[in-house]
Amino acid sequence: MLQRILWSLVLLLQCQSRDRWTTQLSQHLCQSEDQVISATRTLANSGFHKDLTTNLELDEIPRAFLLENTTSHFYMDIDQIKEGLFLGYPPVFPDDPIDVEQPADSSPAHIVGVLCETHHVTLPVHHRYQPAGSQPYSSVCIPFPRVFIPVVTPEDYSDLELGIEQVEVERGCKLLRAPCGVNSFPECGWEEVAVVGVQDVCSSVPVGLTQDLPIVQISALAAVFIGFSAIVYVMFCRKEKSKAT
């Protein structure tokens, strides 16, 4: 009974996390009326494992909150990022658990919140395996994130929830409710800011060739058959040996 209750709580928390960004993005979010920032972005390293670096020119703005859309072609290993906080990785807040093993053709896109307390942020991202095609490489892109800056913070409001509600009533729009720091709560109120000079960053990822599939399948079946035969042979030999003794 206790196990069932705990599992229900886990599912409830996962559903809340899943709705955290998607529900808010469907609303009319407040836009900054006087702030425009510029940014650059790079995707470095070869192979499946990349470093995604974002440079934001925020001037006097102390921090920003990004909503990254990984698409179905990339994923972030949340455990890797959390373990690397001491290396300078920023706090991240995924919309739901990320399956790092799923290939691109069966994985959903994920939205990951990223708290930027510096103007230069690097995150490890990884390619998902692509379905077989006629070319050895495929070009896939990751879009620039939506960028938010703080409006309601603990420094200015003793009651964050009340402060967020007051600003929303005054402006007639919704603030993004997102973490103020490394923990999921408390939540500050953030407004979206326009970003200029940005483009999607793209990368080439190796792809299995369709014409090689029959060879791969036959080889896999042969390996399974040989392994199974070896296990059966060993078991048979052990059985015969036990009979002899």
Coordinates of N, CA and C in Angstrom, one line a residue:
M1 N 0.8 -1.2 0.0 CA 0.0 0.0 0.0 C 0.9 1.3 0.0
L2 N 1.9 1.3 0.9 CA 2.8 2.4 1.0 C 3.5 2.6 -0.4
Q3 N 4.0 1.5 -1.0 CA 4.7 1.6 -2.2 C 3.8 2.2 -3.3
R4 N 2.5 1.8 -3.3 CA 1.6 2.3 -4.3 C 1.4 3.8 -4.1
I5 N 1.3 4.3 -2.9 CA 1.1 5.7 -2.6 C 2.3 6.5 -3.1
L6 N 3.5 6.0 -2.8 CA 4.8 6.6 -3.2 C 4.9 6.7 -4.7
W7 N 4.5 5.6 -5.4 CA 4.5 5.7 -6.8 C 3.6 6.7 -7.4
S8 N 2.4 6.8 -6.8 CA 1.4 7.8 -7.2 C 2.0 9.2 -7.1
L9 N 2.7 9.5 -6.0 CA 3.3 10.8 -5.8 C 4.4 11.1 -6.8
V10 N 5.2 10.0 -7.1 CA 6.2 10.2 -8.2 C 5.5 10.6 -9.5
L11 N 4.5 9.9 -9.9 CA 3.8 10.2 -11.1 C 3.2 11.6 -11.1
L12 N 2.6 12.0 -10.0 CA 2.1 13.4 -9.8 C 3.1 14.4 -10.0
L13 N 4.3 14.2 -9.4 CA 5.4 15.2 -9.5 C 5.9 15.2 -11.0
Q14 N 5.9 14.1 -11.6 CA 6.4 14.1 -13.0 C 5.4 14.8 -13.9
C15 N 4.1 14.7 -13.7 CA 3.1 15.4 -14.5 C 3.2 16.9 -14.3
Q16 N 3.4 17.3 -13.0 CA 3.6 18.7 -12.7 C 4.8 19.2 -13.5
S17 N 5.9 18.5 -13.4 CA 7.1 18.9 -14.1 C 6.9 19.0 -15.6
R18 N 6.2 18.0 -16.2 CA 5.9 18.0 -17.6 C 5.1 19.2 -18.0
D19 N 4.2 19.7 -17.2 CA 3.3 20.8 -17.6 C 4.0 22.1 -17.2
R20 N 5.1 22.1 -16.5 CA 5.7 23.3 -16.0 C 6.0 24.3 -17.1
W21 N 6.6 23.9 -18.2 CA 7.0 24.8 -19.3 C 6.0 24.8 -20.4
T22 N 5.5 23.7 -20.8 CA 4.5 23.6 -21.9 C 3.3 24.4 -21.6
T23 N 2.7 24.3 -20.4 CA 1.5 25.0 -20.1 C 1.8 26.5 -20.1
Q24 N 2.9 27.0 -19.5 CA 3.2 28.4 -19.4 C 3.4 29.0 -20.8
L25 N 4.1 28.2 -21.7 CA 4.4 28.7 -23.0 C 3.1 28.9 -23.9
S26 N 2.1 28.2 -23.5 CA 0.8 28.4 -24.3 C 0.1 29.6 -23.8
Q27 N 0.5 30.3 -22.8 CA -0.1 31.5 -22.3 C 0.4 32.8 -23.0
H28 N -0.2 33.9 -22.7 CA 0.2 35.2 -23.2 C 1.3 35.7 -22.3
L29 N 2.6 35.4 -22.6 CA 3.6 35.8 -21.7 C 4.0 37.3 -21.9
C30 N 4.4 37.9 -20.7 CA 4.9 39.3 -20.8 C 6.2 39.4 -21.6
Q31 N 6.2 40.5 -22.4 CA 7.4 40.8 -23.2 C 8.0 42.1 -22.6
S32 N 9.3 42.1 -22.6 CA 10.0 43.3 -22.1 C 9.8 44.4 -23.1
E33 N 9.4 45.6 -22.5 CA 9.1 46.8 -23.4 C 10.3 47.6 -23.7
D34 N 11.4 47.5 -23.0 CA 12.5 48.4 -23.2 C 13.9 47.6 -23.3
Q35 N 13.9 46.3 -23.3 CA 15.1 45.6 -23.3 C 15.2 44.7 -24.6
V36 N 16.3 44.8 -25.3 CA 16.7 44.0 -26.4 C 18.1 43.6 -26.2
I37 N 18.4 42.3 -26.3 CA 19.8 41.8 -26.1 C 20.3 41.1 -27.4
S38 N 21.6 41.1 -27.5 CA 22.2 40.3 -28.6 C 22.9 39.1 -28.0
A39 N 23.1 38.1 -28.9 CA 23.6 36.9 -28.4 C 24.3 36.1 -29.6
T40 N 25.3 35.3 -29.2 CA 25.9 34.4 -30.2 C 25.9 33.0 -29.6
R41 N 26.1 32.0 -30.5 CA 26.0 30.6 -30.1 C 26.8 29.7 -30.9
T42 N 27.5 28.7 -30.3 CA 28.3 27.8 -31.0 C 28.0 26.4 -30.5
L43 N 28.3 25.4 -31.4 CA 28.1 24.0 -31.1 C 29.5 23.3 -31.5
A44 N 30.3 23.0 -30.5 CA 31.6 22.6 -30.7 C 31.8 21.1 -30.5
N45 N 32.9 20.5 -30.9 CA 33.3 19.1 -30.7 C 32.8 18.3 -31.9
S46 N 33.5 17.2 -32.2 CA 33.1 16.3 -33.3 C 32.3 15.1 -32.7
G47 N 31.7 14.3 -33.6 CA 31.0 13.1 -33.1 C 29.7 13.4 -32.5
F48 N 29.3 12.5 -31.6 CA 27.9 12.6 -31.0 C 27.8 13.5 -29.8
H49 N 28.9 13.9 -29.2 CA 28.9 14.6 -28.0 C 29.4 16.1 -28.2
K50 N 28.6 17.0 -27.9 CA 28.9 18.4 -28.2 C 28.9 19.3 -27.0
D51 N 29.5 20.5 -27.1 CA 29.4 21.6 -26.1 C 28.6 22.7 -26.8
L52 N 27.5 23.0 -26.2 CA 26.6 24.1 -26.7 C 26.9 25.3 -25.8
T53 N 27.5 26.3 -26.4 CA 27.9 27.5 -25.7 C 27.0 28.7 -26.2
T54 N 26.4 29.4 -25.2 CA 25.6 30.6 -25.5 C 26.2 31.8 -24.8
N55 N 26.4 32.9 -25.5 CA 26.9 34.1 -25.0 C 25.8 35.2 -25.1
L56 N 25.4 35.7 -24.0 CA 24.4 36.7 -23.9 C 25.0 38.1 -23.5
E57 N 24.6 39.1 -24.2 CA 25.1 40.5 -23.8 C 24.0 41.1 -23.0
L58 N 24.0 40.9 -21.7 CA 22.9 41.3 -20.8 C 23.2 42.7 -20.2
D59 N 24.4 43.3 -20.4 CA 24.7 44.6 -19.8 C 24.5 44.5 -18.2
E60 N 23.6 45.3 -17.7 CA 23.4 45.3 -16.2 C 22.4 44.3 -15.7
I61 N 21.8 43.5 -16.6 CA 20.9 42.5 -16.1 C 21.7 41.4 -15.4
P62 N 21.3 41.0 -14.2 CA 22.1 40.1 -13.4 C 22.1 38.7 -13.9
R63 N 21.0 38.2 -14.4 CA 20.9 36.8 -14.8 C 19.7 36.7 -15.8
A64 N 19.7 35.5 -16.4 CA 18.6 35.2 -17.4 C 18.2 33.8 -17.2
F65 N 17.0 33.5 -17.8 CA 16.5 32.1 -17.7 C 16.1 31.7 -19.2
L66 N 16.7 30.6 -19.6 CA 16.5 30.1 -21.0 C 15.6 28.9 -21.0
L67 N 14.7 28.9 -22.0 CA 13.9 27.7 -22.3 C 14.5 27.0 -23.5
E68 N 15.2 26.0 -23.4 CA 15.8 25.3 -24.5 C 14.9 24.2 -25.1
N69 N 14.8 24.2 -26.4 CA 14.0 23.1 -27.1 C 15.1 22.2 -27.7
T70 N 15.2 21.0 -27.1 CA 16.3 20.1 -27.6 C 15.9 19.4 -28.9
T71 N 14.7 19.5 -29.4 CA 14.2 18.8 -30.5 C 14.3 17.3 -30.3
S72 N 13.9 16.5 -31.2 CA 14.0 15.0 -31.1 C 15.4 14.6 -31.4
H73 N 16.3 15.5 -31.9 CA 17.6 15.0 -32.4 C 18.7 15.1 -31.4
F74 N 18.5 15.9 -30.3 CA 19.5 16.1 -29.3 C 18.9 15.7 -27.9
Y75 N 19.7 15.5 -26.9 CA 19.3 15.3 -25.6 C 20.3 15.9 -24.6
M76 N 19.9 16.3 -23.4 CA 20.8 16.7 -22.4 C 20.7 15.6 -21.3
D77 N 21.9 15.2 -20.9 CA 22.0 14.2 -19.8 C 21.9 15.0 -18.5
I78 N 20.8 15.0 -17.8 CA 20.6 15.9 -16.7 C 21.5 15.5 -15.5
D79 N 21.7 14.2 -15.3 CA 22.6 13.7 -14.3 C 24.0 14.2 -14.5
Q80 N 24.4 14.1 -15.7 CA 25.8 14.6 -16.1 C 25.9 16.1 -15.8
I81 N 24.9 16.9 -16.1 CA 25.0 18.3 -15.8 C 25.0 18.6 -14.3
K82 N 24.1 17.9 -13.6 CA 24.0 18.2 -12.1 C 25.3 17.8 -11.5
E83 N 26.0 16.7 -11.9 CA 27.2 16.3 -11.3 C 28.4 17.3 -11.7
G84 N 28.2 18.0 -12.8 CA 29.2 18.9 -13.3 C 28.9 20.4 -12.9
L85 N 28.1 20.6 -11.9 CA 27.8 22.0 -11.4 C 29.1 22.7 -11.0
F86 N 30.0 21.9 -10.4 CA 31.3 22.5 -9.9 C 32.2 22.8 -11.1
L87 N 31.9 22.3 -12.3 CA 32.7 22.6 -13.4 C 32.2 23.9 -14.1
G88 N 31.1 24.4 -13.6 CA 30.5 25.6 -14.2 C 29.3 25.4 -15.0
Y89 N 28.7 24.2 -15.0 CA 27.5 24.0 -15.7 C 26.4 24.7 -14.9
P90 N 25.4 25.3 -15.6 CA 24.3 26.0 -14.9 C 23.2 25.0 -14.4
P91 N 22.4 25.4 -13.4 CA 21.3 24.6 -13.0 C 20.3 24.4 -14.2
V92 N 19.8 23.2 -14.3 CA 18.8 22.9 -15.4 C 17.6 22.3 -14.8
F93 N 16.4 22.5 -15.5 CA 15.1 22.0 -15.0 C 14.4 21.5 -16.2
P94 N 14.4 20.1 -16.5 CA 13.7 19.5 -17.6 C 12.2 19.5 -17.4
D95 N 11.5 19.4 -18.5 CA 10.1 19.4 -18.4 C 9.6 18.0 -18.0
D96 N 10.3 17.0 -18.3 CA 10.0 15.6 -17.8 C 11.2 14.7 -17.9
P97 N 11.2 13.5 -17.4 CA 12.4 12.7 -17.5 C 12.8 12.5 -18.9
I98 N 14.1 12.5 -19.1 CA 14.7 12.4 -20.5 C 15.3 11.0 -20.7
D99 N 14.8 10.2 -21.6 CA 15.4 8.9 -21.9 C 16.6 9.1 -22.9
V100 N 17.7 8.9 -22.4 CA 18.9 9.1 -23.2 C 19.2 8.0 -24.2
E101 N 18.5 7.0 -24.1 CA 18.7 5.8 -25.1 C 17.8 5.9 -26.3
Q102 N 16.8 6.7 -26.3 CA 15.8 6.6 -27.4 C 16.5 7.2 -28.7
P103 N 16.2 6.6 -29.8 CA 16.7 7.2 -31.1 C 15.8 8.4 -31.5
A104 N 16.3 9.1 -32.5 CA 15.7 10.4 -32.9 C 14.2 10.1 -33.4
D105 N 14.0 9.0 -34.1 CA 12.7 8.8 -34.7 C 11.6 8.4 -33.7
S106 N 12.0 8.1 -32.4 CA 11.0 7.7 -31.5 C 11.0 8.6 -30.2
S107 N 11.9 9.6 -30.2 CA 12.0 10.5 -29.0 C 11.2 11.7 -29.2
P108 N 10.5 12.2 -28.2 CA 9.9 13.5 -28.2 C 10.9 14.6 -28.1
A109 N 10.5 15.8 -28.4 CA 11.4 17.0 -28.1 C 11.2 17.3 -26.6
H110 N 12.2 17.9 -26.0 CA 12.1 18.2 -24.6 C 12.4 19.7 -24.4
I111 N 11.7 20.3 -23.4 CA 12.0 21.7 -23.1 C 12.8 21.7 -21.8
V112 N 13.9 22.3 -21.7 CA 14.8 22.3 -20.5 C 15.0 23.8 -20.1
G113 N 14.6 24.1 -18.9 CA 14.9 25.4 -18.3 C 16.4 25.5 -17.9
V114 N 17.0 26.6 -18.2 CA 18.4 26.8 -17.8 C 18.6 28.2 -17.1
L115 N 19.1 28.1 -15.9 CA 19.3 29.4 -15.2 C 20.7 29.9 -15.4
C116 N 20.8 31.0 -16.0 CA 22.1 31.6 -16.4 C 22.5 32.7 -15.4
E117 N 23.4 32.5 -14.6 CA 23.9 33.5 -13.6 C 25.2 34.2 -14.1
T118 N 25.6 33.8 -15.3 CA 26.7 34.5 -16.0 C 26.3 34.7 -17.4
H119 N 27.0 35.5 -18.1 CA 26.7 35.8 -19.5 C 27.2 34.8 -20.5
H120 N 27.9 33.8 -20.0 CA 28.6 32.8 -20.8 C 28.2 31.5 -20.3
V121 N 27.5 30.7 -21.0 CA 27.0 29.4 -20.5 C 27.3 28.3 -21.5
T122 N 27.9 27.2 -21.0 CA 28.2 26.0 -21.8 C 27.5 24.8 -21.2
L123 N 26.8 24.1 -22.1 CA 26.1 22.9 -21.7 C 26.5 21.7 -22.6
P124 N 26.7 20.5 -22.0 CA 26.9 19.3 -22.9 C 25.6 18.8 -23.5
V125 N 25.6 18.6 -24.8 CA 24.4 18.1 -25.4 C 24.9 16.9 -26.3
H126 N 24.0 16.0 -26.6 CA 24.4 14.8 -27.3 C 23.4 14.5 -28.4
H127 N 24.0 14.0 -29.5 CA 23.1 13.6 -30.7 C 22.4 12.3 -30.3
R128 N 21.2 12.2 -30.8 CA 20.5 10.9 -30.7 C 20.8 10.1 -32.0
Y129 N 20.7 8.8 -32.0 CA 21.0 8.0 -33.2 C 19.9 8.3 -34.2
Q130 N 20.3 8.5 -35.4 CA 19.3 8.8 -36.5 C 18.9 7.5 -37.2
P131 N 17.7 7.5 -37.8 CA 17.3 6.3 -38.6 C 18.2 6.2 -39.8
A132 N 18.3 5.0 -40.3 CA 19.2 4.7 -41.5 C 18.7 5.5 -42.7
G133 N 19.7 6.0 -43.5 CA 19.3 6.7 -44.7 C 20.3 6.4 -45.9
S134 N 20.2 7.2 -46.9 CA 21.0 6.9 -48.1 C 22.3 7.7 -48.1
Q135 N 22.5 8.6 -47.1 CA 23.7 9.4 -47.0 C 24.4 9.0 -45.7
P136 N 25.7 9.1 -45.6 CA 26.4 8.7 -44.4 C 26.3 9.8 -43.3
Y137 N 25.9 11.0 -43.6 CA 25.7 12.0 -42.6 C 24.4 12.8 -42.8
S138 N 23.9 13.3 -41.7 CA 22.7 14.1 -41.7 C 22.9 15.3 -40.9
S139 N 22.4 16.5 -41.4 CA 22.5 17.7 -40.7 C 21.3 18.0 -39.8
V140 N 21.5 18.2 -38.5 CA 20.4 18.5 -37.6 C 20.7 19.7 -36.8
C141 N 19.7 20.5 -36.4 CA 19.9 21.8 -35.8 C 19.1 21.9 -34.5
I142 N 19.6 22.7 -33.6 CA 19.0 23.0 -32.4 C 18.7 24.5 -32.4
P143 N 17.4 24.9 -32.1 CA 17.0 26.3 -32.2 C 17.5 27.1 -31.1
F144 N 17.6 28.4 -31.2 CA 18.0 29.3 -30.2 C 16.9 29.3 -29.1
P145 N 17.2 29.4 -27.8 CA 16.2 29.3 -26.8 C 15.4 30.6 -26.7
R146 N 14.3 30.5 -26.0 CA 13.6 31.7 -25.6 C 14.2 32.2 -24.3
V147 N 14.4 33.5 -24.2 CA 15.2 34.1 -23.2 C 14.3 35.0 -22.3
F148 N 14.5 34.9 -21.0 CA 13.7 35.6 -20.0 C 14.6 36.3 -19.0
I149 N 14.2 37.5 -18.6 CA 14.9 38.2 -17.6 C 14.0 38.5 -16.4
P150 N 14.6 38.7 -15.2 CA 13.8 38.7 -13.9 C 13.1 40.1 -13.8
V151 N 11.8 39.9 -13.3 CA 11.0 41.1 -13.0 C 10.6 41.1 -11.5
V152 N 10.2 39.9 -11.0 CA 9.9 39.7 -9.6 C 10.9 38.8 -8.9
T153 N 11.7 39.4 -8.0 CA 12.7 38.7 -7.3 C 12.7 38.8 -5.8
P154 N 13.3 38.0 -5.1 CA 13.3 38.1 -3.6 C 13.9 39.4 -3.1
E155 N 14.8 40.0 -3.9 CA 15.4 41.3 -3.5 C 14.4 42.4 -3.5
D156 N 13.4 42.3 -4.3 CA 12.4 43.4 -4.5 C 11.0 43.1 -3.8
Y157 N 10.8 41.8 -3.7 CA 9.4 41.4 -3.2 C 9.6 40.4 -2.0
S158 N 9.1 40.6 -0.9 CA 9.1 39.7 0.2 C 8.2 38.5 0.0
D159 N 7.1 38.8 -0.7 CA 6.1 37.7 -1.1 C 6.1 37.6 -2.6
L160 N 6.8 36.6 -3.1 CA 7.0 36.4 -4.6 C 5.7 36.2 -5.3
E161 N 4.9 35.3 -4.8 CA 3.6 35.0 -5.4 C 2.7 36.2 -5.5
L162 N 2.6 37.0 -4.4 CA 1.8 38.2 -4.5 C 2.4 39.2 -5.4
G163 N 3.7 39.3 -5.5 CA 4.4 40.2 -6.4 C 4.1 39.9 -7.8
I164 N 4.2 38.6 -8.2 CA 3.9 38.1 -9.5 C 2.5 38.4 -9.9
E165 N 1.5 38.2 -9.0 CA 0.1 38.5 -9.3 C -0.1 39.9 -9.5
Q166 N 0.5 40.8 -8.8 CA 0.3 42.2 -8.9 C 0.9 42.7 -10.3
V167 N 2.1 42.2 -10.7 CA 2.6 42.7 -11.9 C 1.8 42.1 -13.1
E168 N 1.3 40.9 -13.0 CA 0.4 40.4 -14.1 C -0.9 41.2 -14.2
V169 N -1.5 41.6 -13.1 CA -2.7 42.4 -13.2 C -2.4 43.8 -13.8
E170 N -1.3 44.4 -13.4 CA -0.9 45.7 -14.0 C -0.6 45.6 -15.5
R171 N 0.0 44.6 -15.9 CA 0.5 44.5 -17.3 C -0.4 43.7 -18.2
G172 N -1.4 43.0 -17.6 CA -2.3 42.2 -18.5 C -1.7 41.1 -19.2
C173 N -0.7 40.5 -18.6 CA 0.0 39.3 -19.3 C 0.5 38.4 -18.2
K174 N 1.1 37.3 -18.5 CA 1.6 36.3 -17.6 C 3.1 36.4 -17.5
L175 N 3.6 36.4 -16.3 CA 5.1 36.2 -16.1 C 5.4 34.7 -16.1
L176 N 6.6 34.4 -16.6 CA 7.0 33.0 -16.5 C 7.4 32.7 -15.1
R177 N 6.9 31.7 -14.5 CA 7.2 31.3 -13.2 C 8.4 30.3 -13.3
A178 N 9.5 30.6 -12.9 CA 10.7 29.8 -13.0 C 11.6 30.0 -11.8
P179 N 12.5 29.0 -11.5 CA 13.3 29.1 -10.3 C 14.2 30.3 -10.2
C180 N 14.3 30.8 -9.0 CA 15.2 31.9 -8.7 C 16.6 31.5 -8.6
G181 N 16.9 30.2 -8.2 CA 18.2 29.8 -8.0 C 18.4 28.3 -8.3
V182 N 19.3 27.6 -7.7 CA 19.6 26.2 -8.1 C 18.5 25.3 -7.7
N183 N 17.6 25.6 -6.8 CA 16.5 24.7 -6.4 C 15.3 25.1 -7.2
S184 N 14.3 24.1 -7.4 CA 13.1 24.4 -8.1 C 12.3 25.5 -7.6
F185 N 12.3 25.6 -6.2 CA 11.5 26.7 -5.6 C 12.4 27.4 -4.6
P186 N 12.2 28.7 -4.4 CA 11.0 29.5 -4.8 C 11.1 29.9 -6.3
E187 N 10.0 30.3 -6.8 CA 9.9 30.7 -8.2 C 9.8 32.3 -8.3
C188 N 10.6 32.8 -9.2 CA 10.6 34.3 -9.5 C 9.7 34.5 -10.7
G189 N 9.4 35.7 -11.0 CA 8.6 36.1 -12.2 C 9.5 36.7 -13.2
W190 N 9.5 36.1 -14.5 CA 10.4 36.5 -15.5 C 9.6 36.9 -16.7
E191 N 10.1 38.0 -17.4 CA 9.5 38.4 -18.7 C 10.4 38.1 -19.9
E192 N 9.8 37.8 -21.0 CA 10.6 37.4 -22.2 C 11.2 38.7 -22.8
V193 N 12.4 38.5 -23.3 CA 13.1 39.6 -23.9 C 13.5 39.2 -25.3
A194 N 13.4 40.2 -26.2 CA 13.8 40.0 -27.6 C 15.3 39.8 -27.8
V195 N 15.7 38.9 -28.7 CA 17.1 38.6 -28.9 C 17.4 38.8 -30.4
V196 N 18.5 39.6 -30.7 CA 18.9 39.8 -32.1 C 20.2 39.1 -32.4
G197 N 20.4 38.9 -33.7 CA 21.6 38.3 -34.1 C 21.8 36.9 -33.8
V198 N 20.7 36.1 -33.7 CA 20.8 34.7 -33.4 C 20.4 33.8 -34.5
Q199 N 20.9 32.7 -34.6 CA 20.6 31.7 -35.6 C 20.6 30.3 -35.0
D200 N 19.9 29.3 -35.6 CA 20.0 28.0 -35.2 C 21.4 27.5 -35.4
V201 N 21.9 26.6 -34.5 CA 23.2 26.0 -34.7 C 23.0 24.5 -35.2
C202 N 23.8 24.1 -36.2 CA 23.6 22.8 -36.8 C 24.9 22.0 -36.7
S203 N 24.7 20.7 -36.8 CA 25.8 19.8 -36.8 C 25.5 18.5 -37.6
S204 N 26.6 17.9 -38.1 CA 26.4 16.7 -38.9 C 26.6 15.5 -38.0
V205 N 25.7 14.5 -38.1 CA 25.7 13.3 -37.3 C 25.8 12.1 -38.2
P206 N 26.6 11.1 -37.9 CA 26.7 9.9 -38.7 C 25.4 9.2 -38.7
V207 N 25.1 8.6 -39.9 CA 23.9 7.9 -40.1 C 24.2 6.5 -40.7
G208 N 23.6 5.5 -40.3 CA 23.7 4.2 -40.9 C 23.1 4.1 -42.3
L209 N 23.8 3.5 -43.2 CA 23.3 3.4 -44.6 C 22.3 2.3 -44.7
T210 N 21.2 2.6 -45.5 CA 20.1 1.7 -45.7 C 20.6 0.4 -46.4
Q211 N 21.6 0.5 -47.3 CA 22.0 -0.6 -48.0 C 22.8 -1.6 -47.1
D212 N 23.3 -1.1 -46.0 CA 24.0 -1.9 -45.1 C 23.1 -2.7 -44.1
L213 N 21.9 -2.4 -44.0 CA 21.0 -3.0 -43.1 C 20.9 -4.5 -43.2
P214 N 20.8 -5.1 -44.4 CA 20.8 -6.6 -44.4 C 22.0 -7.2 -43.8
I215 N 23.2 -6.7 -44.1 CA 24.4 -7.2 -43.5 C 24.4 -7.1 -42.0
V216 N 24.0 -6.0 -41.5 CA 23.9 -5.8 -40.0 C 22.9 -6.8 -39.4
Q217 N 21.8 -6.9 -40.0 CA 20.8 -7.8 -39.5 C 21.2 -9.3 -39.5
I218 N 21.9 -9.7 -40.6 CA 22.4 -11.1 -40.7 C 23.5 -11.3 -39.7
S219 N 24.3 -10.3 -39.5 CA 25.4 -10.4 -38.5 C 24.9 -10.5 -37.1
A220 N 23.9 -9.7 -36.8 CA 23.3 -9.7 -35.5 C 22.7 -11.1 -35.2
L221 N 21.9 -11.6 -36.2 CA 21.3 -12.9 -36.0 C 22.3 -14.0 -35.8
A222 N 23.4 -13.9 -36.6 CA 24.5 -14.9 -36.5 C 25.1 -14.9 -35.1
A223 N 25.4 -13.7 -34.6 CA 26.0 -13.6 -33.3 C 25.1 -14.1 -32.2
V224 N 23.7 -13.9 -32.3 CA 22.8 -14.4 -31.3 C 22.8 -15.9 -31.4
F225 N 22.8 -16.5 -32.6 CA 22.7 -17.9 -32.8 C 24.0 -18.6 -32.2
I226 N 25.2 -18.0 -32.5 CA 26.4 -18.5 -32.0 C 26.5 -18.5 -30.5
G227 N 26.1 -17.3 -29.9 CA 26.1 -17.2 -28.5 C 25.1 -18.2 -27.8
F228 N 23.9 -18.4 -28.4 CA 22.9 -19.3 -27.8 C 23.5 -20.7 -27.9
S229 N 24.1 -21.1 -29.1 CA 24.6 -22.4 -29.3 C 25.8 -22.7 -28.3
A230 N 26.6 -21.7 -28.0 CA 27.7 -21.9 -27.0 C 27.1 -22.1 -25.6
I231 N 26.1 -21.4 -25.3 CA 25.5 -21.6 -23.9 C 24.9 -23.0 -23.8
V232 N 24.2 -23.4 -24.9 CA 23.6 -24.8 -24.8 C 24.7 -25.8 -24.7
Y233 N 25.8 -25.6 -25.5 CA 26.9 -26.6 -25.5 C 27.5 -26.7 -24.1
V234 N 27.8 -25.6 -23.5 CA 28.4 -25.6 -22.1 C 27.5 -26.3 -21.1
M235 N 26.1 -26.0 -21.2 CA 25.2 -26.6 -20.3 C 25.2 -28.1 -20.5
F236 N 25.2 -28.5 -21.8 CA 25.2 -30.0 -22.1 C 26.5 -30.7 -21.6
C237 N 27.6 -30.0 -21.7 CA 28.9 -30.6 -21.2 C 28.8 -30.7 -19.7
R238 N 28.3 -29.7 -19.0 CA 28.3 -29.8 -17.6 C 27.3 -30.9 -17.1
K239 N 26.2 -31.1 -17.8 CA 25.3 -32.1 -17.5 C 25.9 -33.5 -17.7
E240 N 26.6 -33.7 -18.8 CA 27.3 -35.0 -19.0 C 28.4 -35.2 -18.0
K241 N 29.1 -34.2 -17.6 CA 30.1 -34.4 -16.6 C 29.6 -34.8 -15.3
S242 N 28.4 -34.2 -14.9 CA 27.8 -34.5 -13.6 C 27.3 -35.9 -13.6
K243 N 26.8 -36.4 -14.8 CA 26.4 -37.8 -14.9 C 27.6 -38.8 -14.7
A244 N 28.7 -38.4 -15.3 CA 29.9 -39.3 -15.2 C 30.4 -39.4 -13.8
T245 N 30.2 -38.3 -13.0 CA 30.7 -38.4 -11.6 C 29.7 -39.0 -10.7

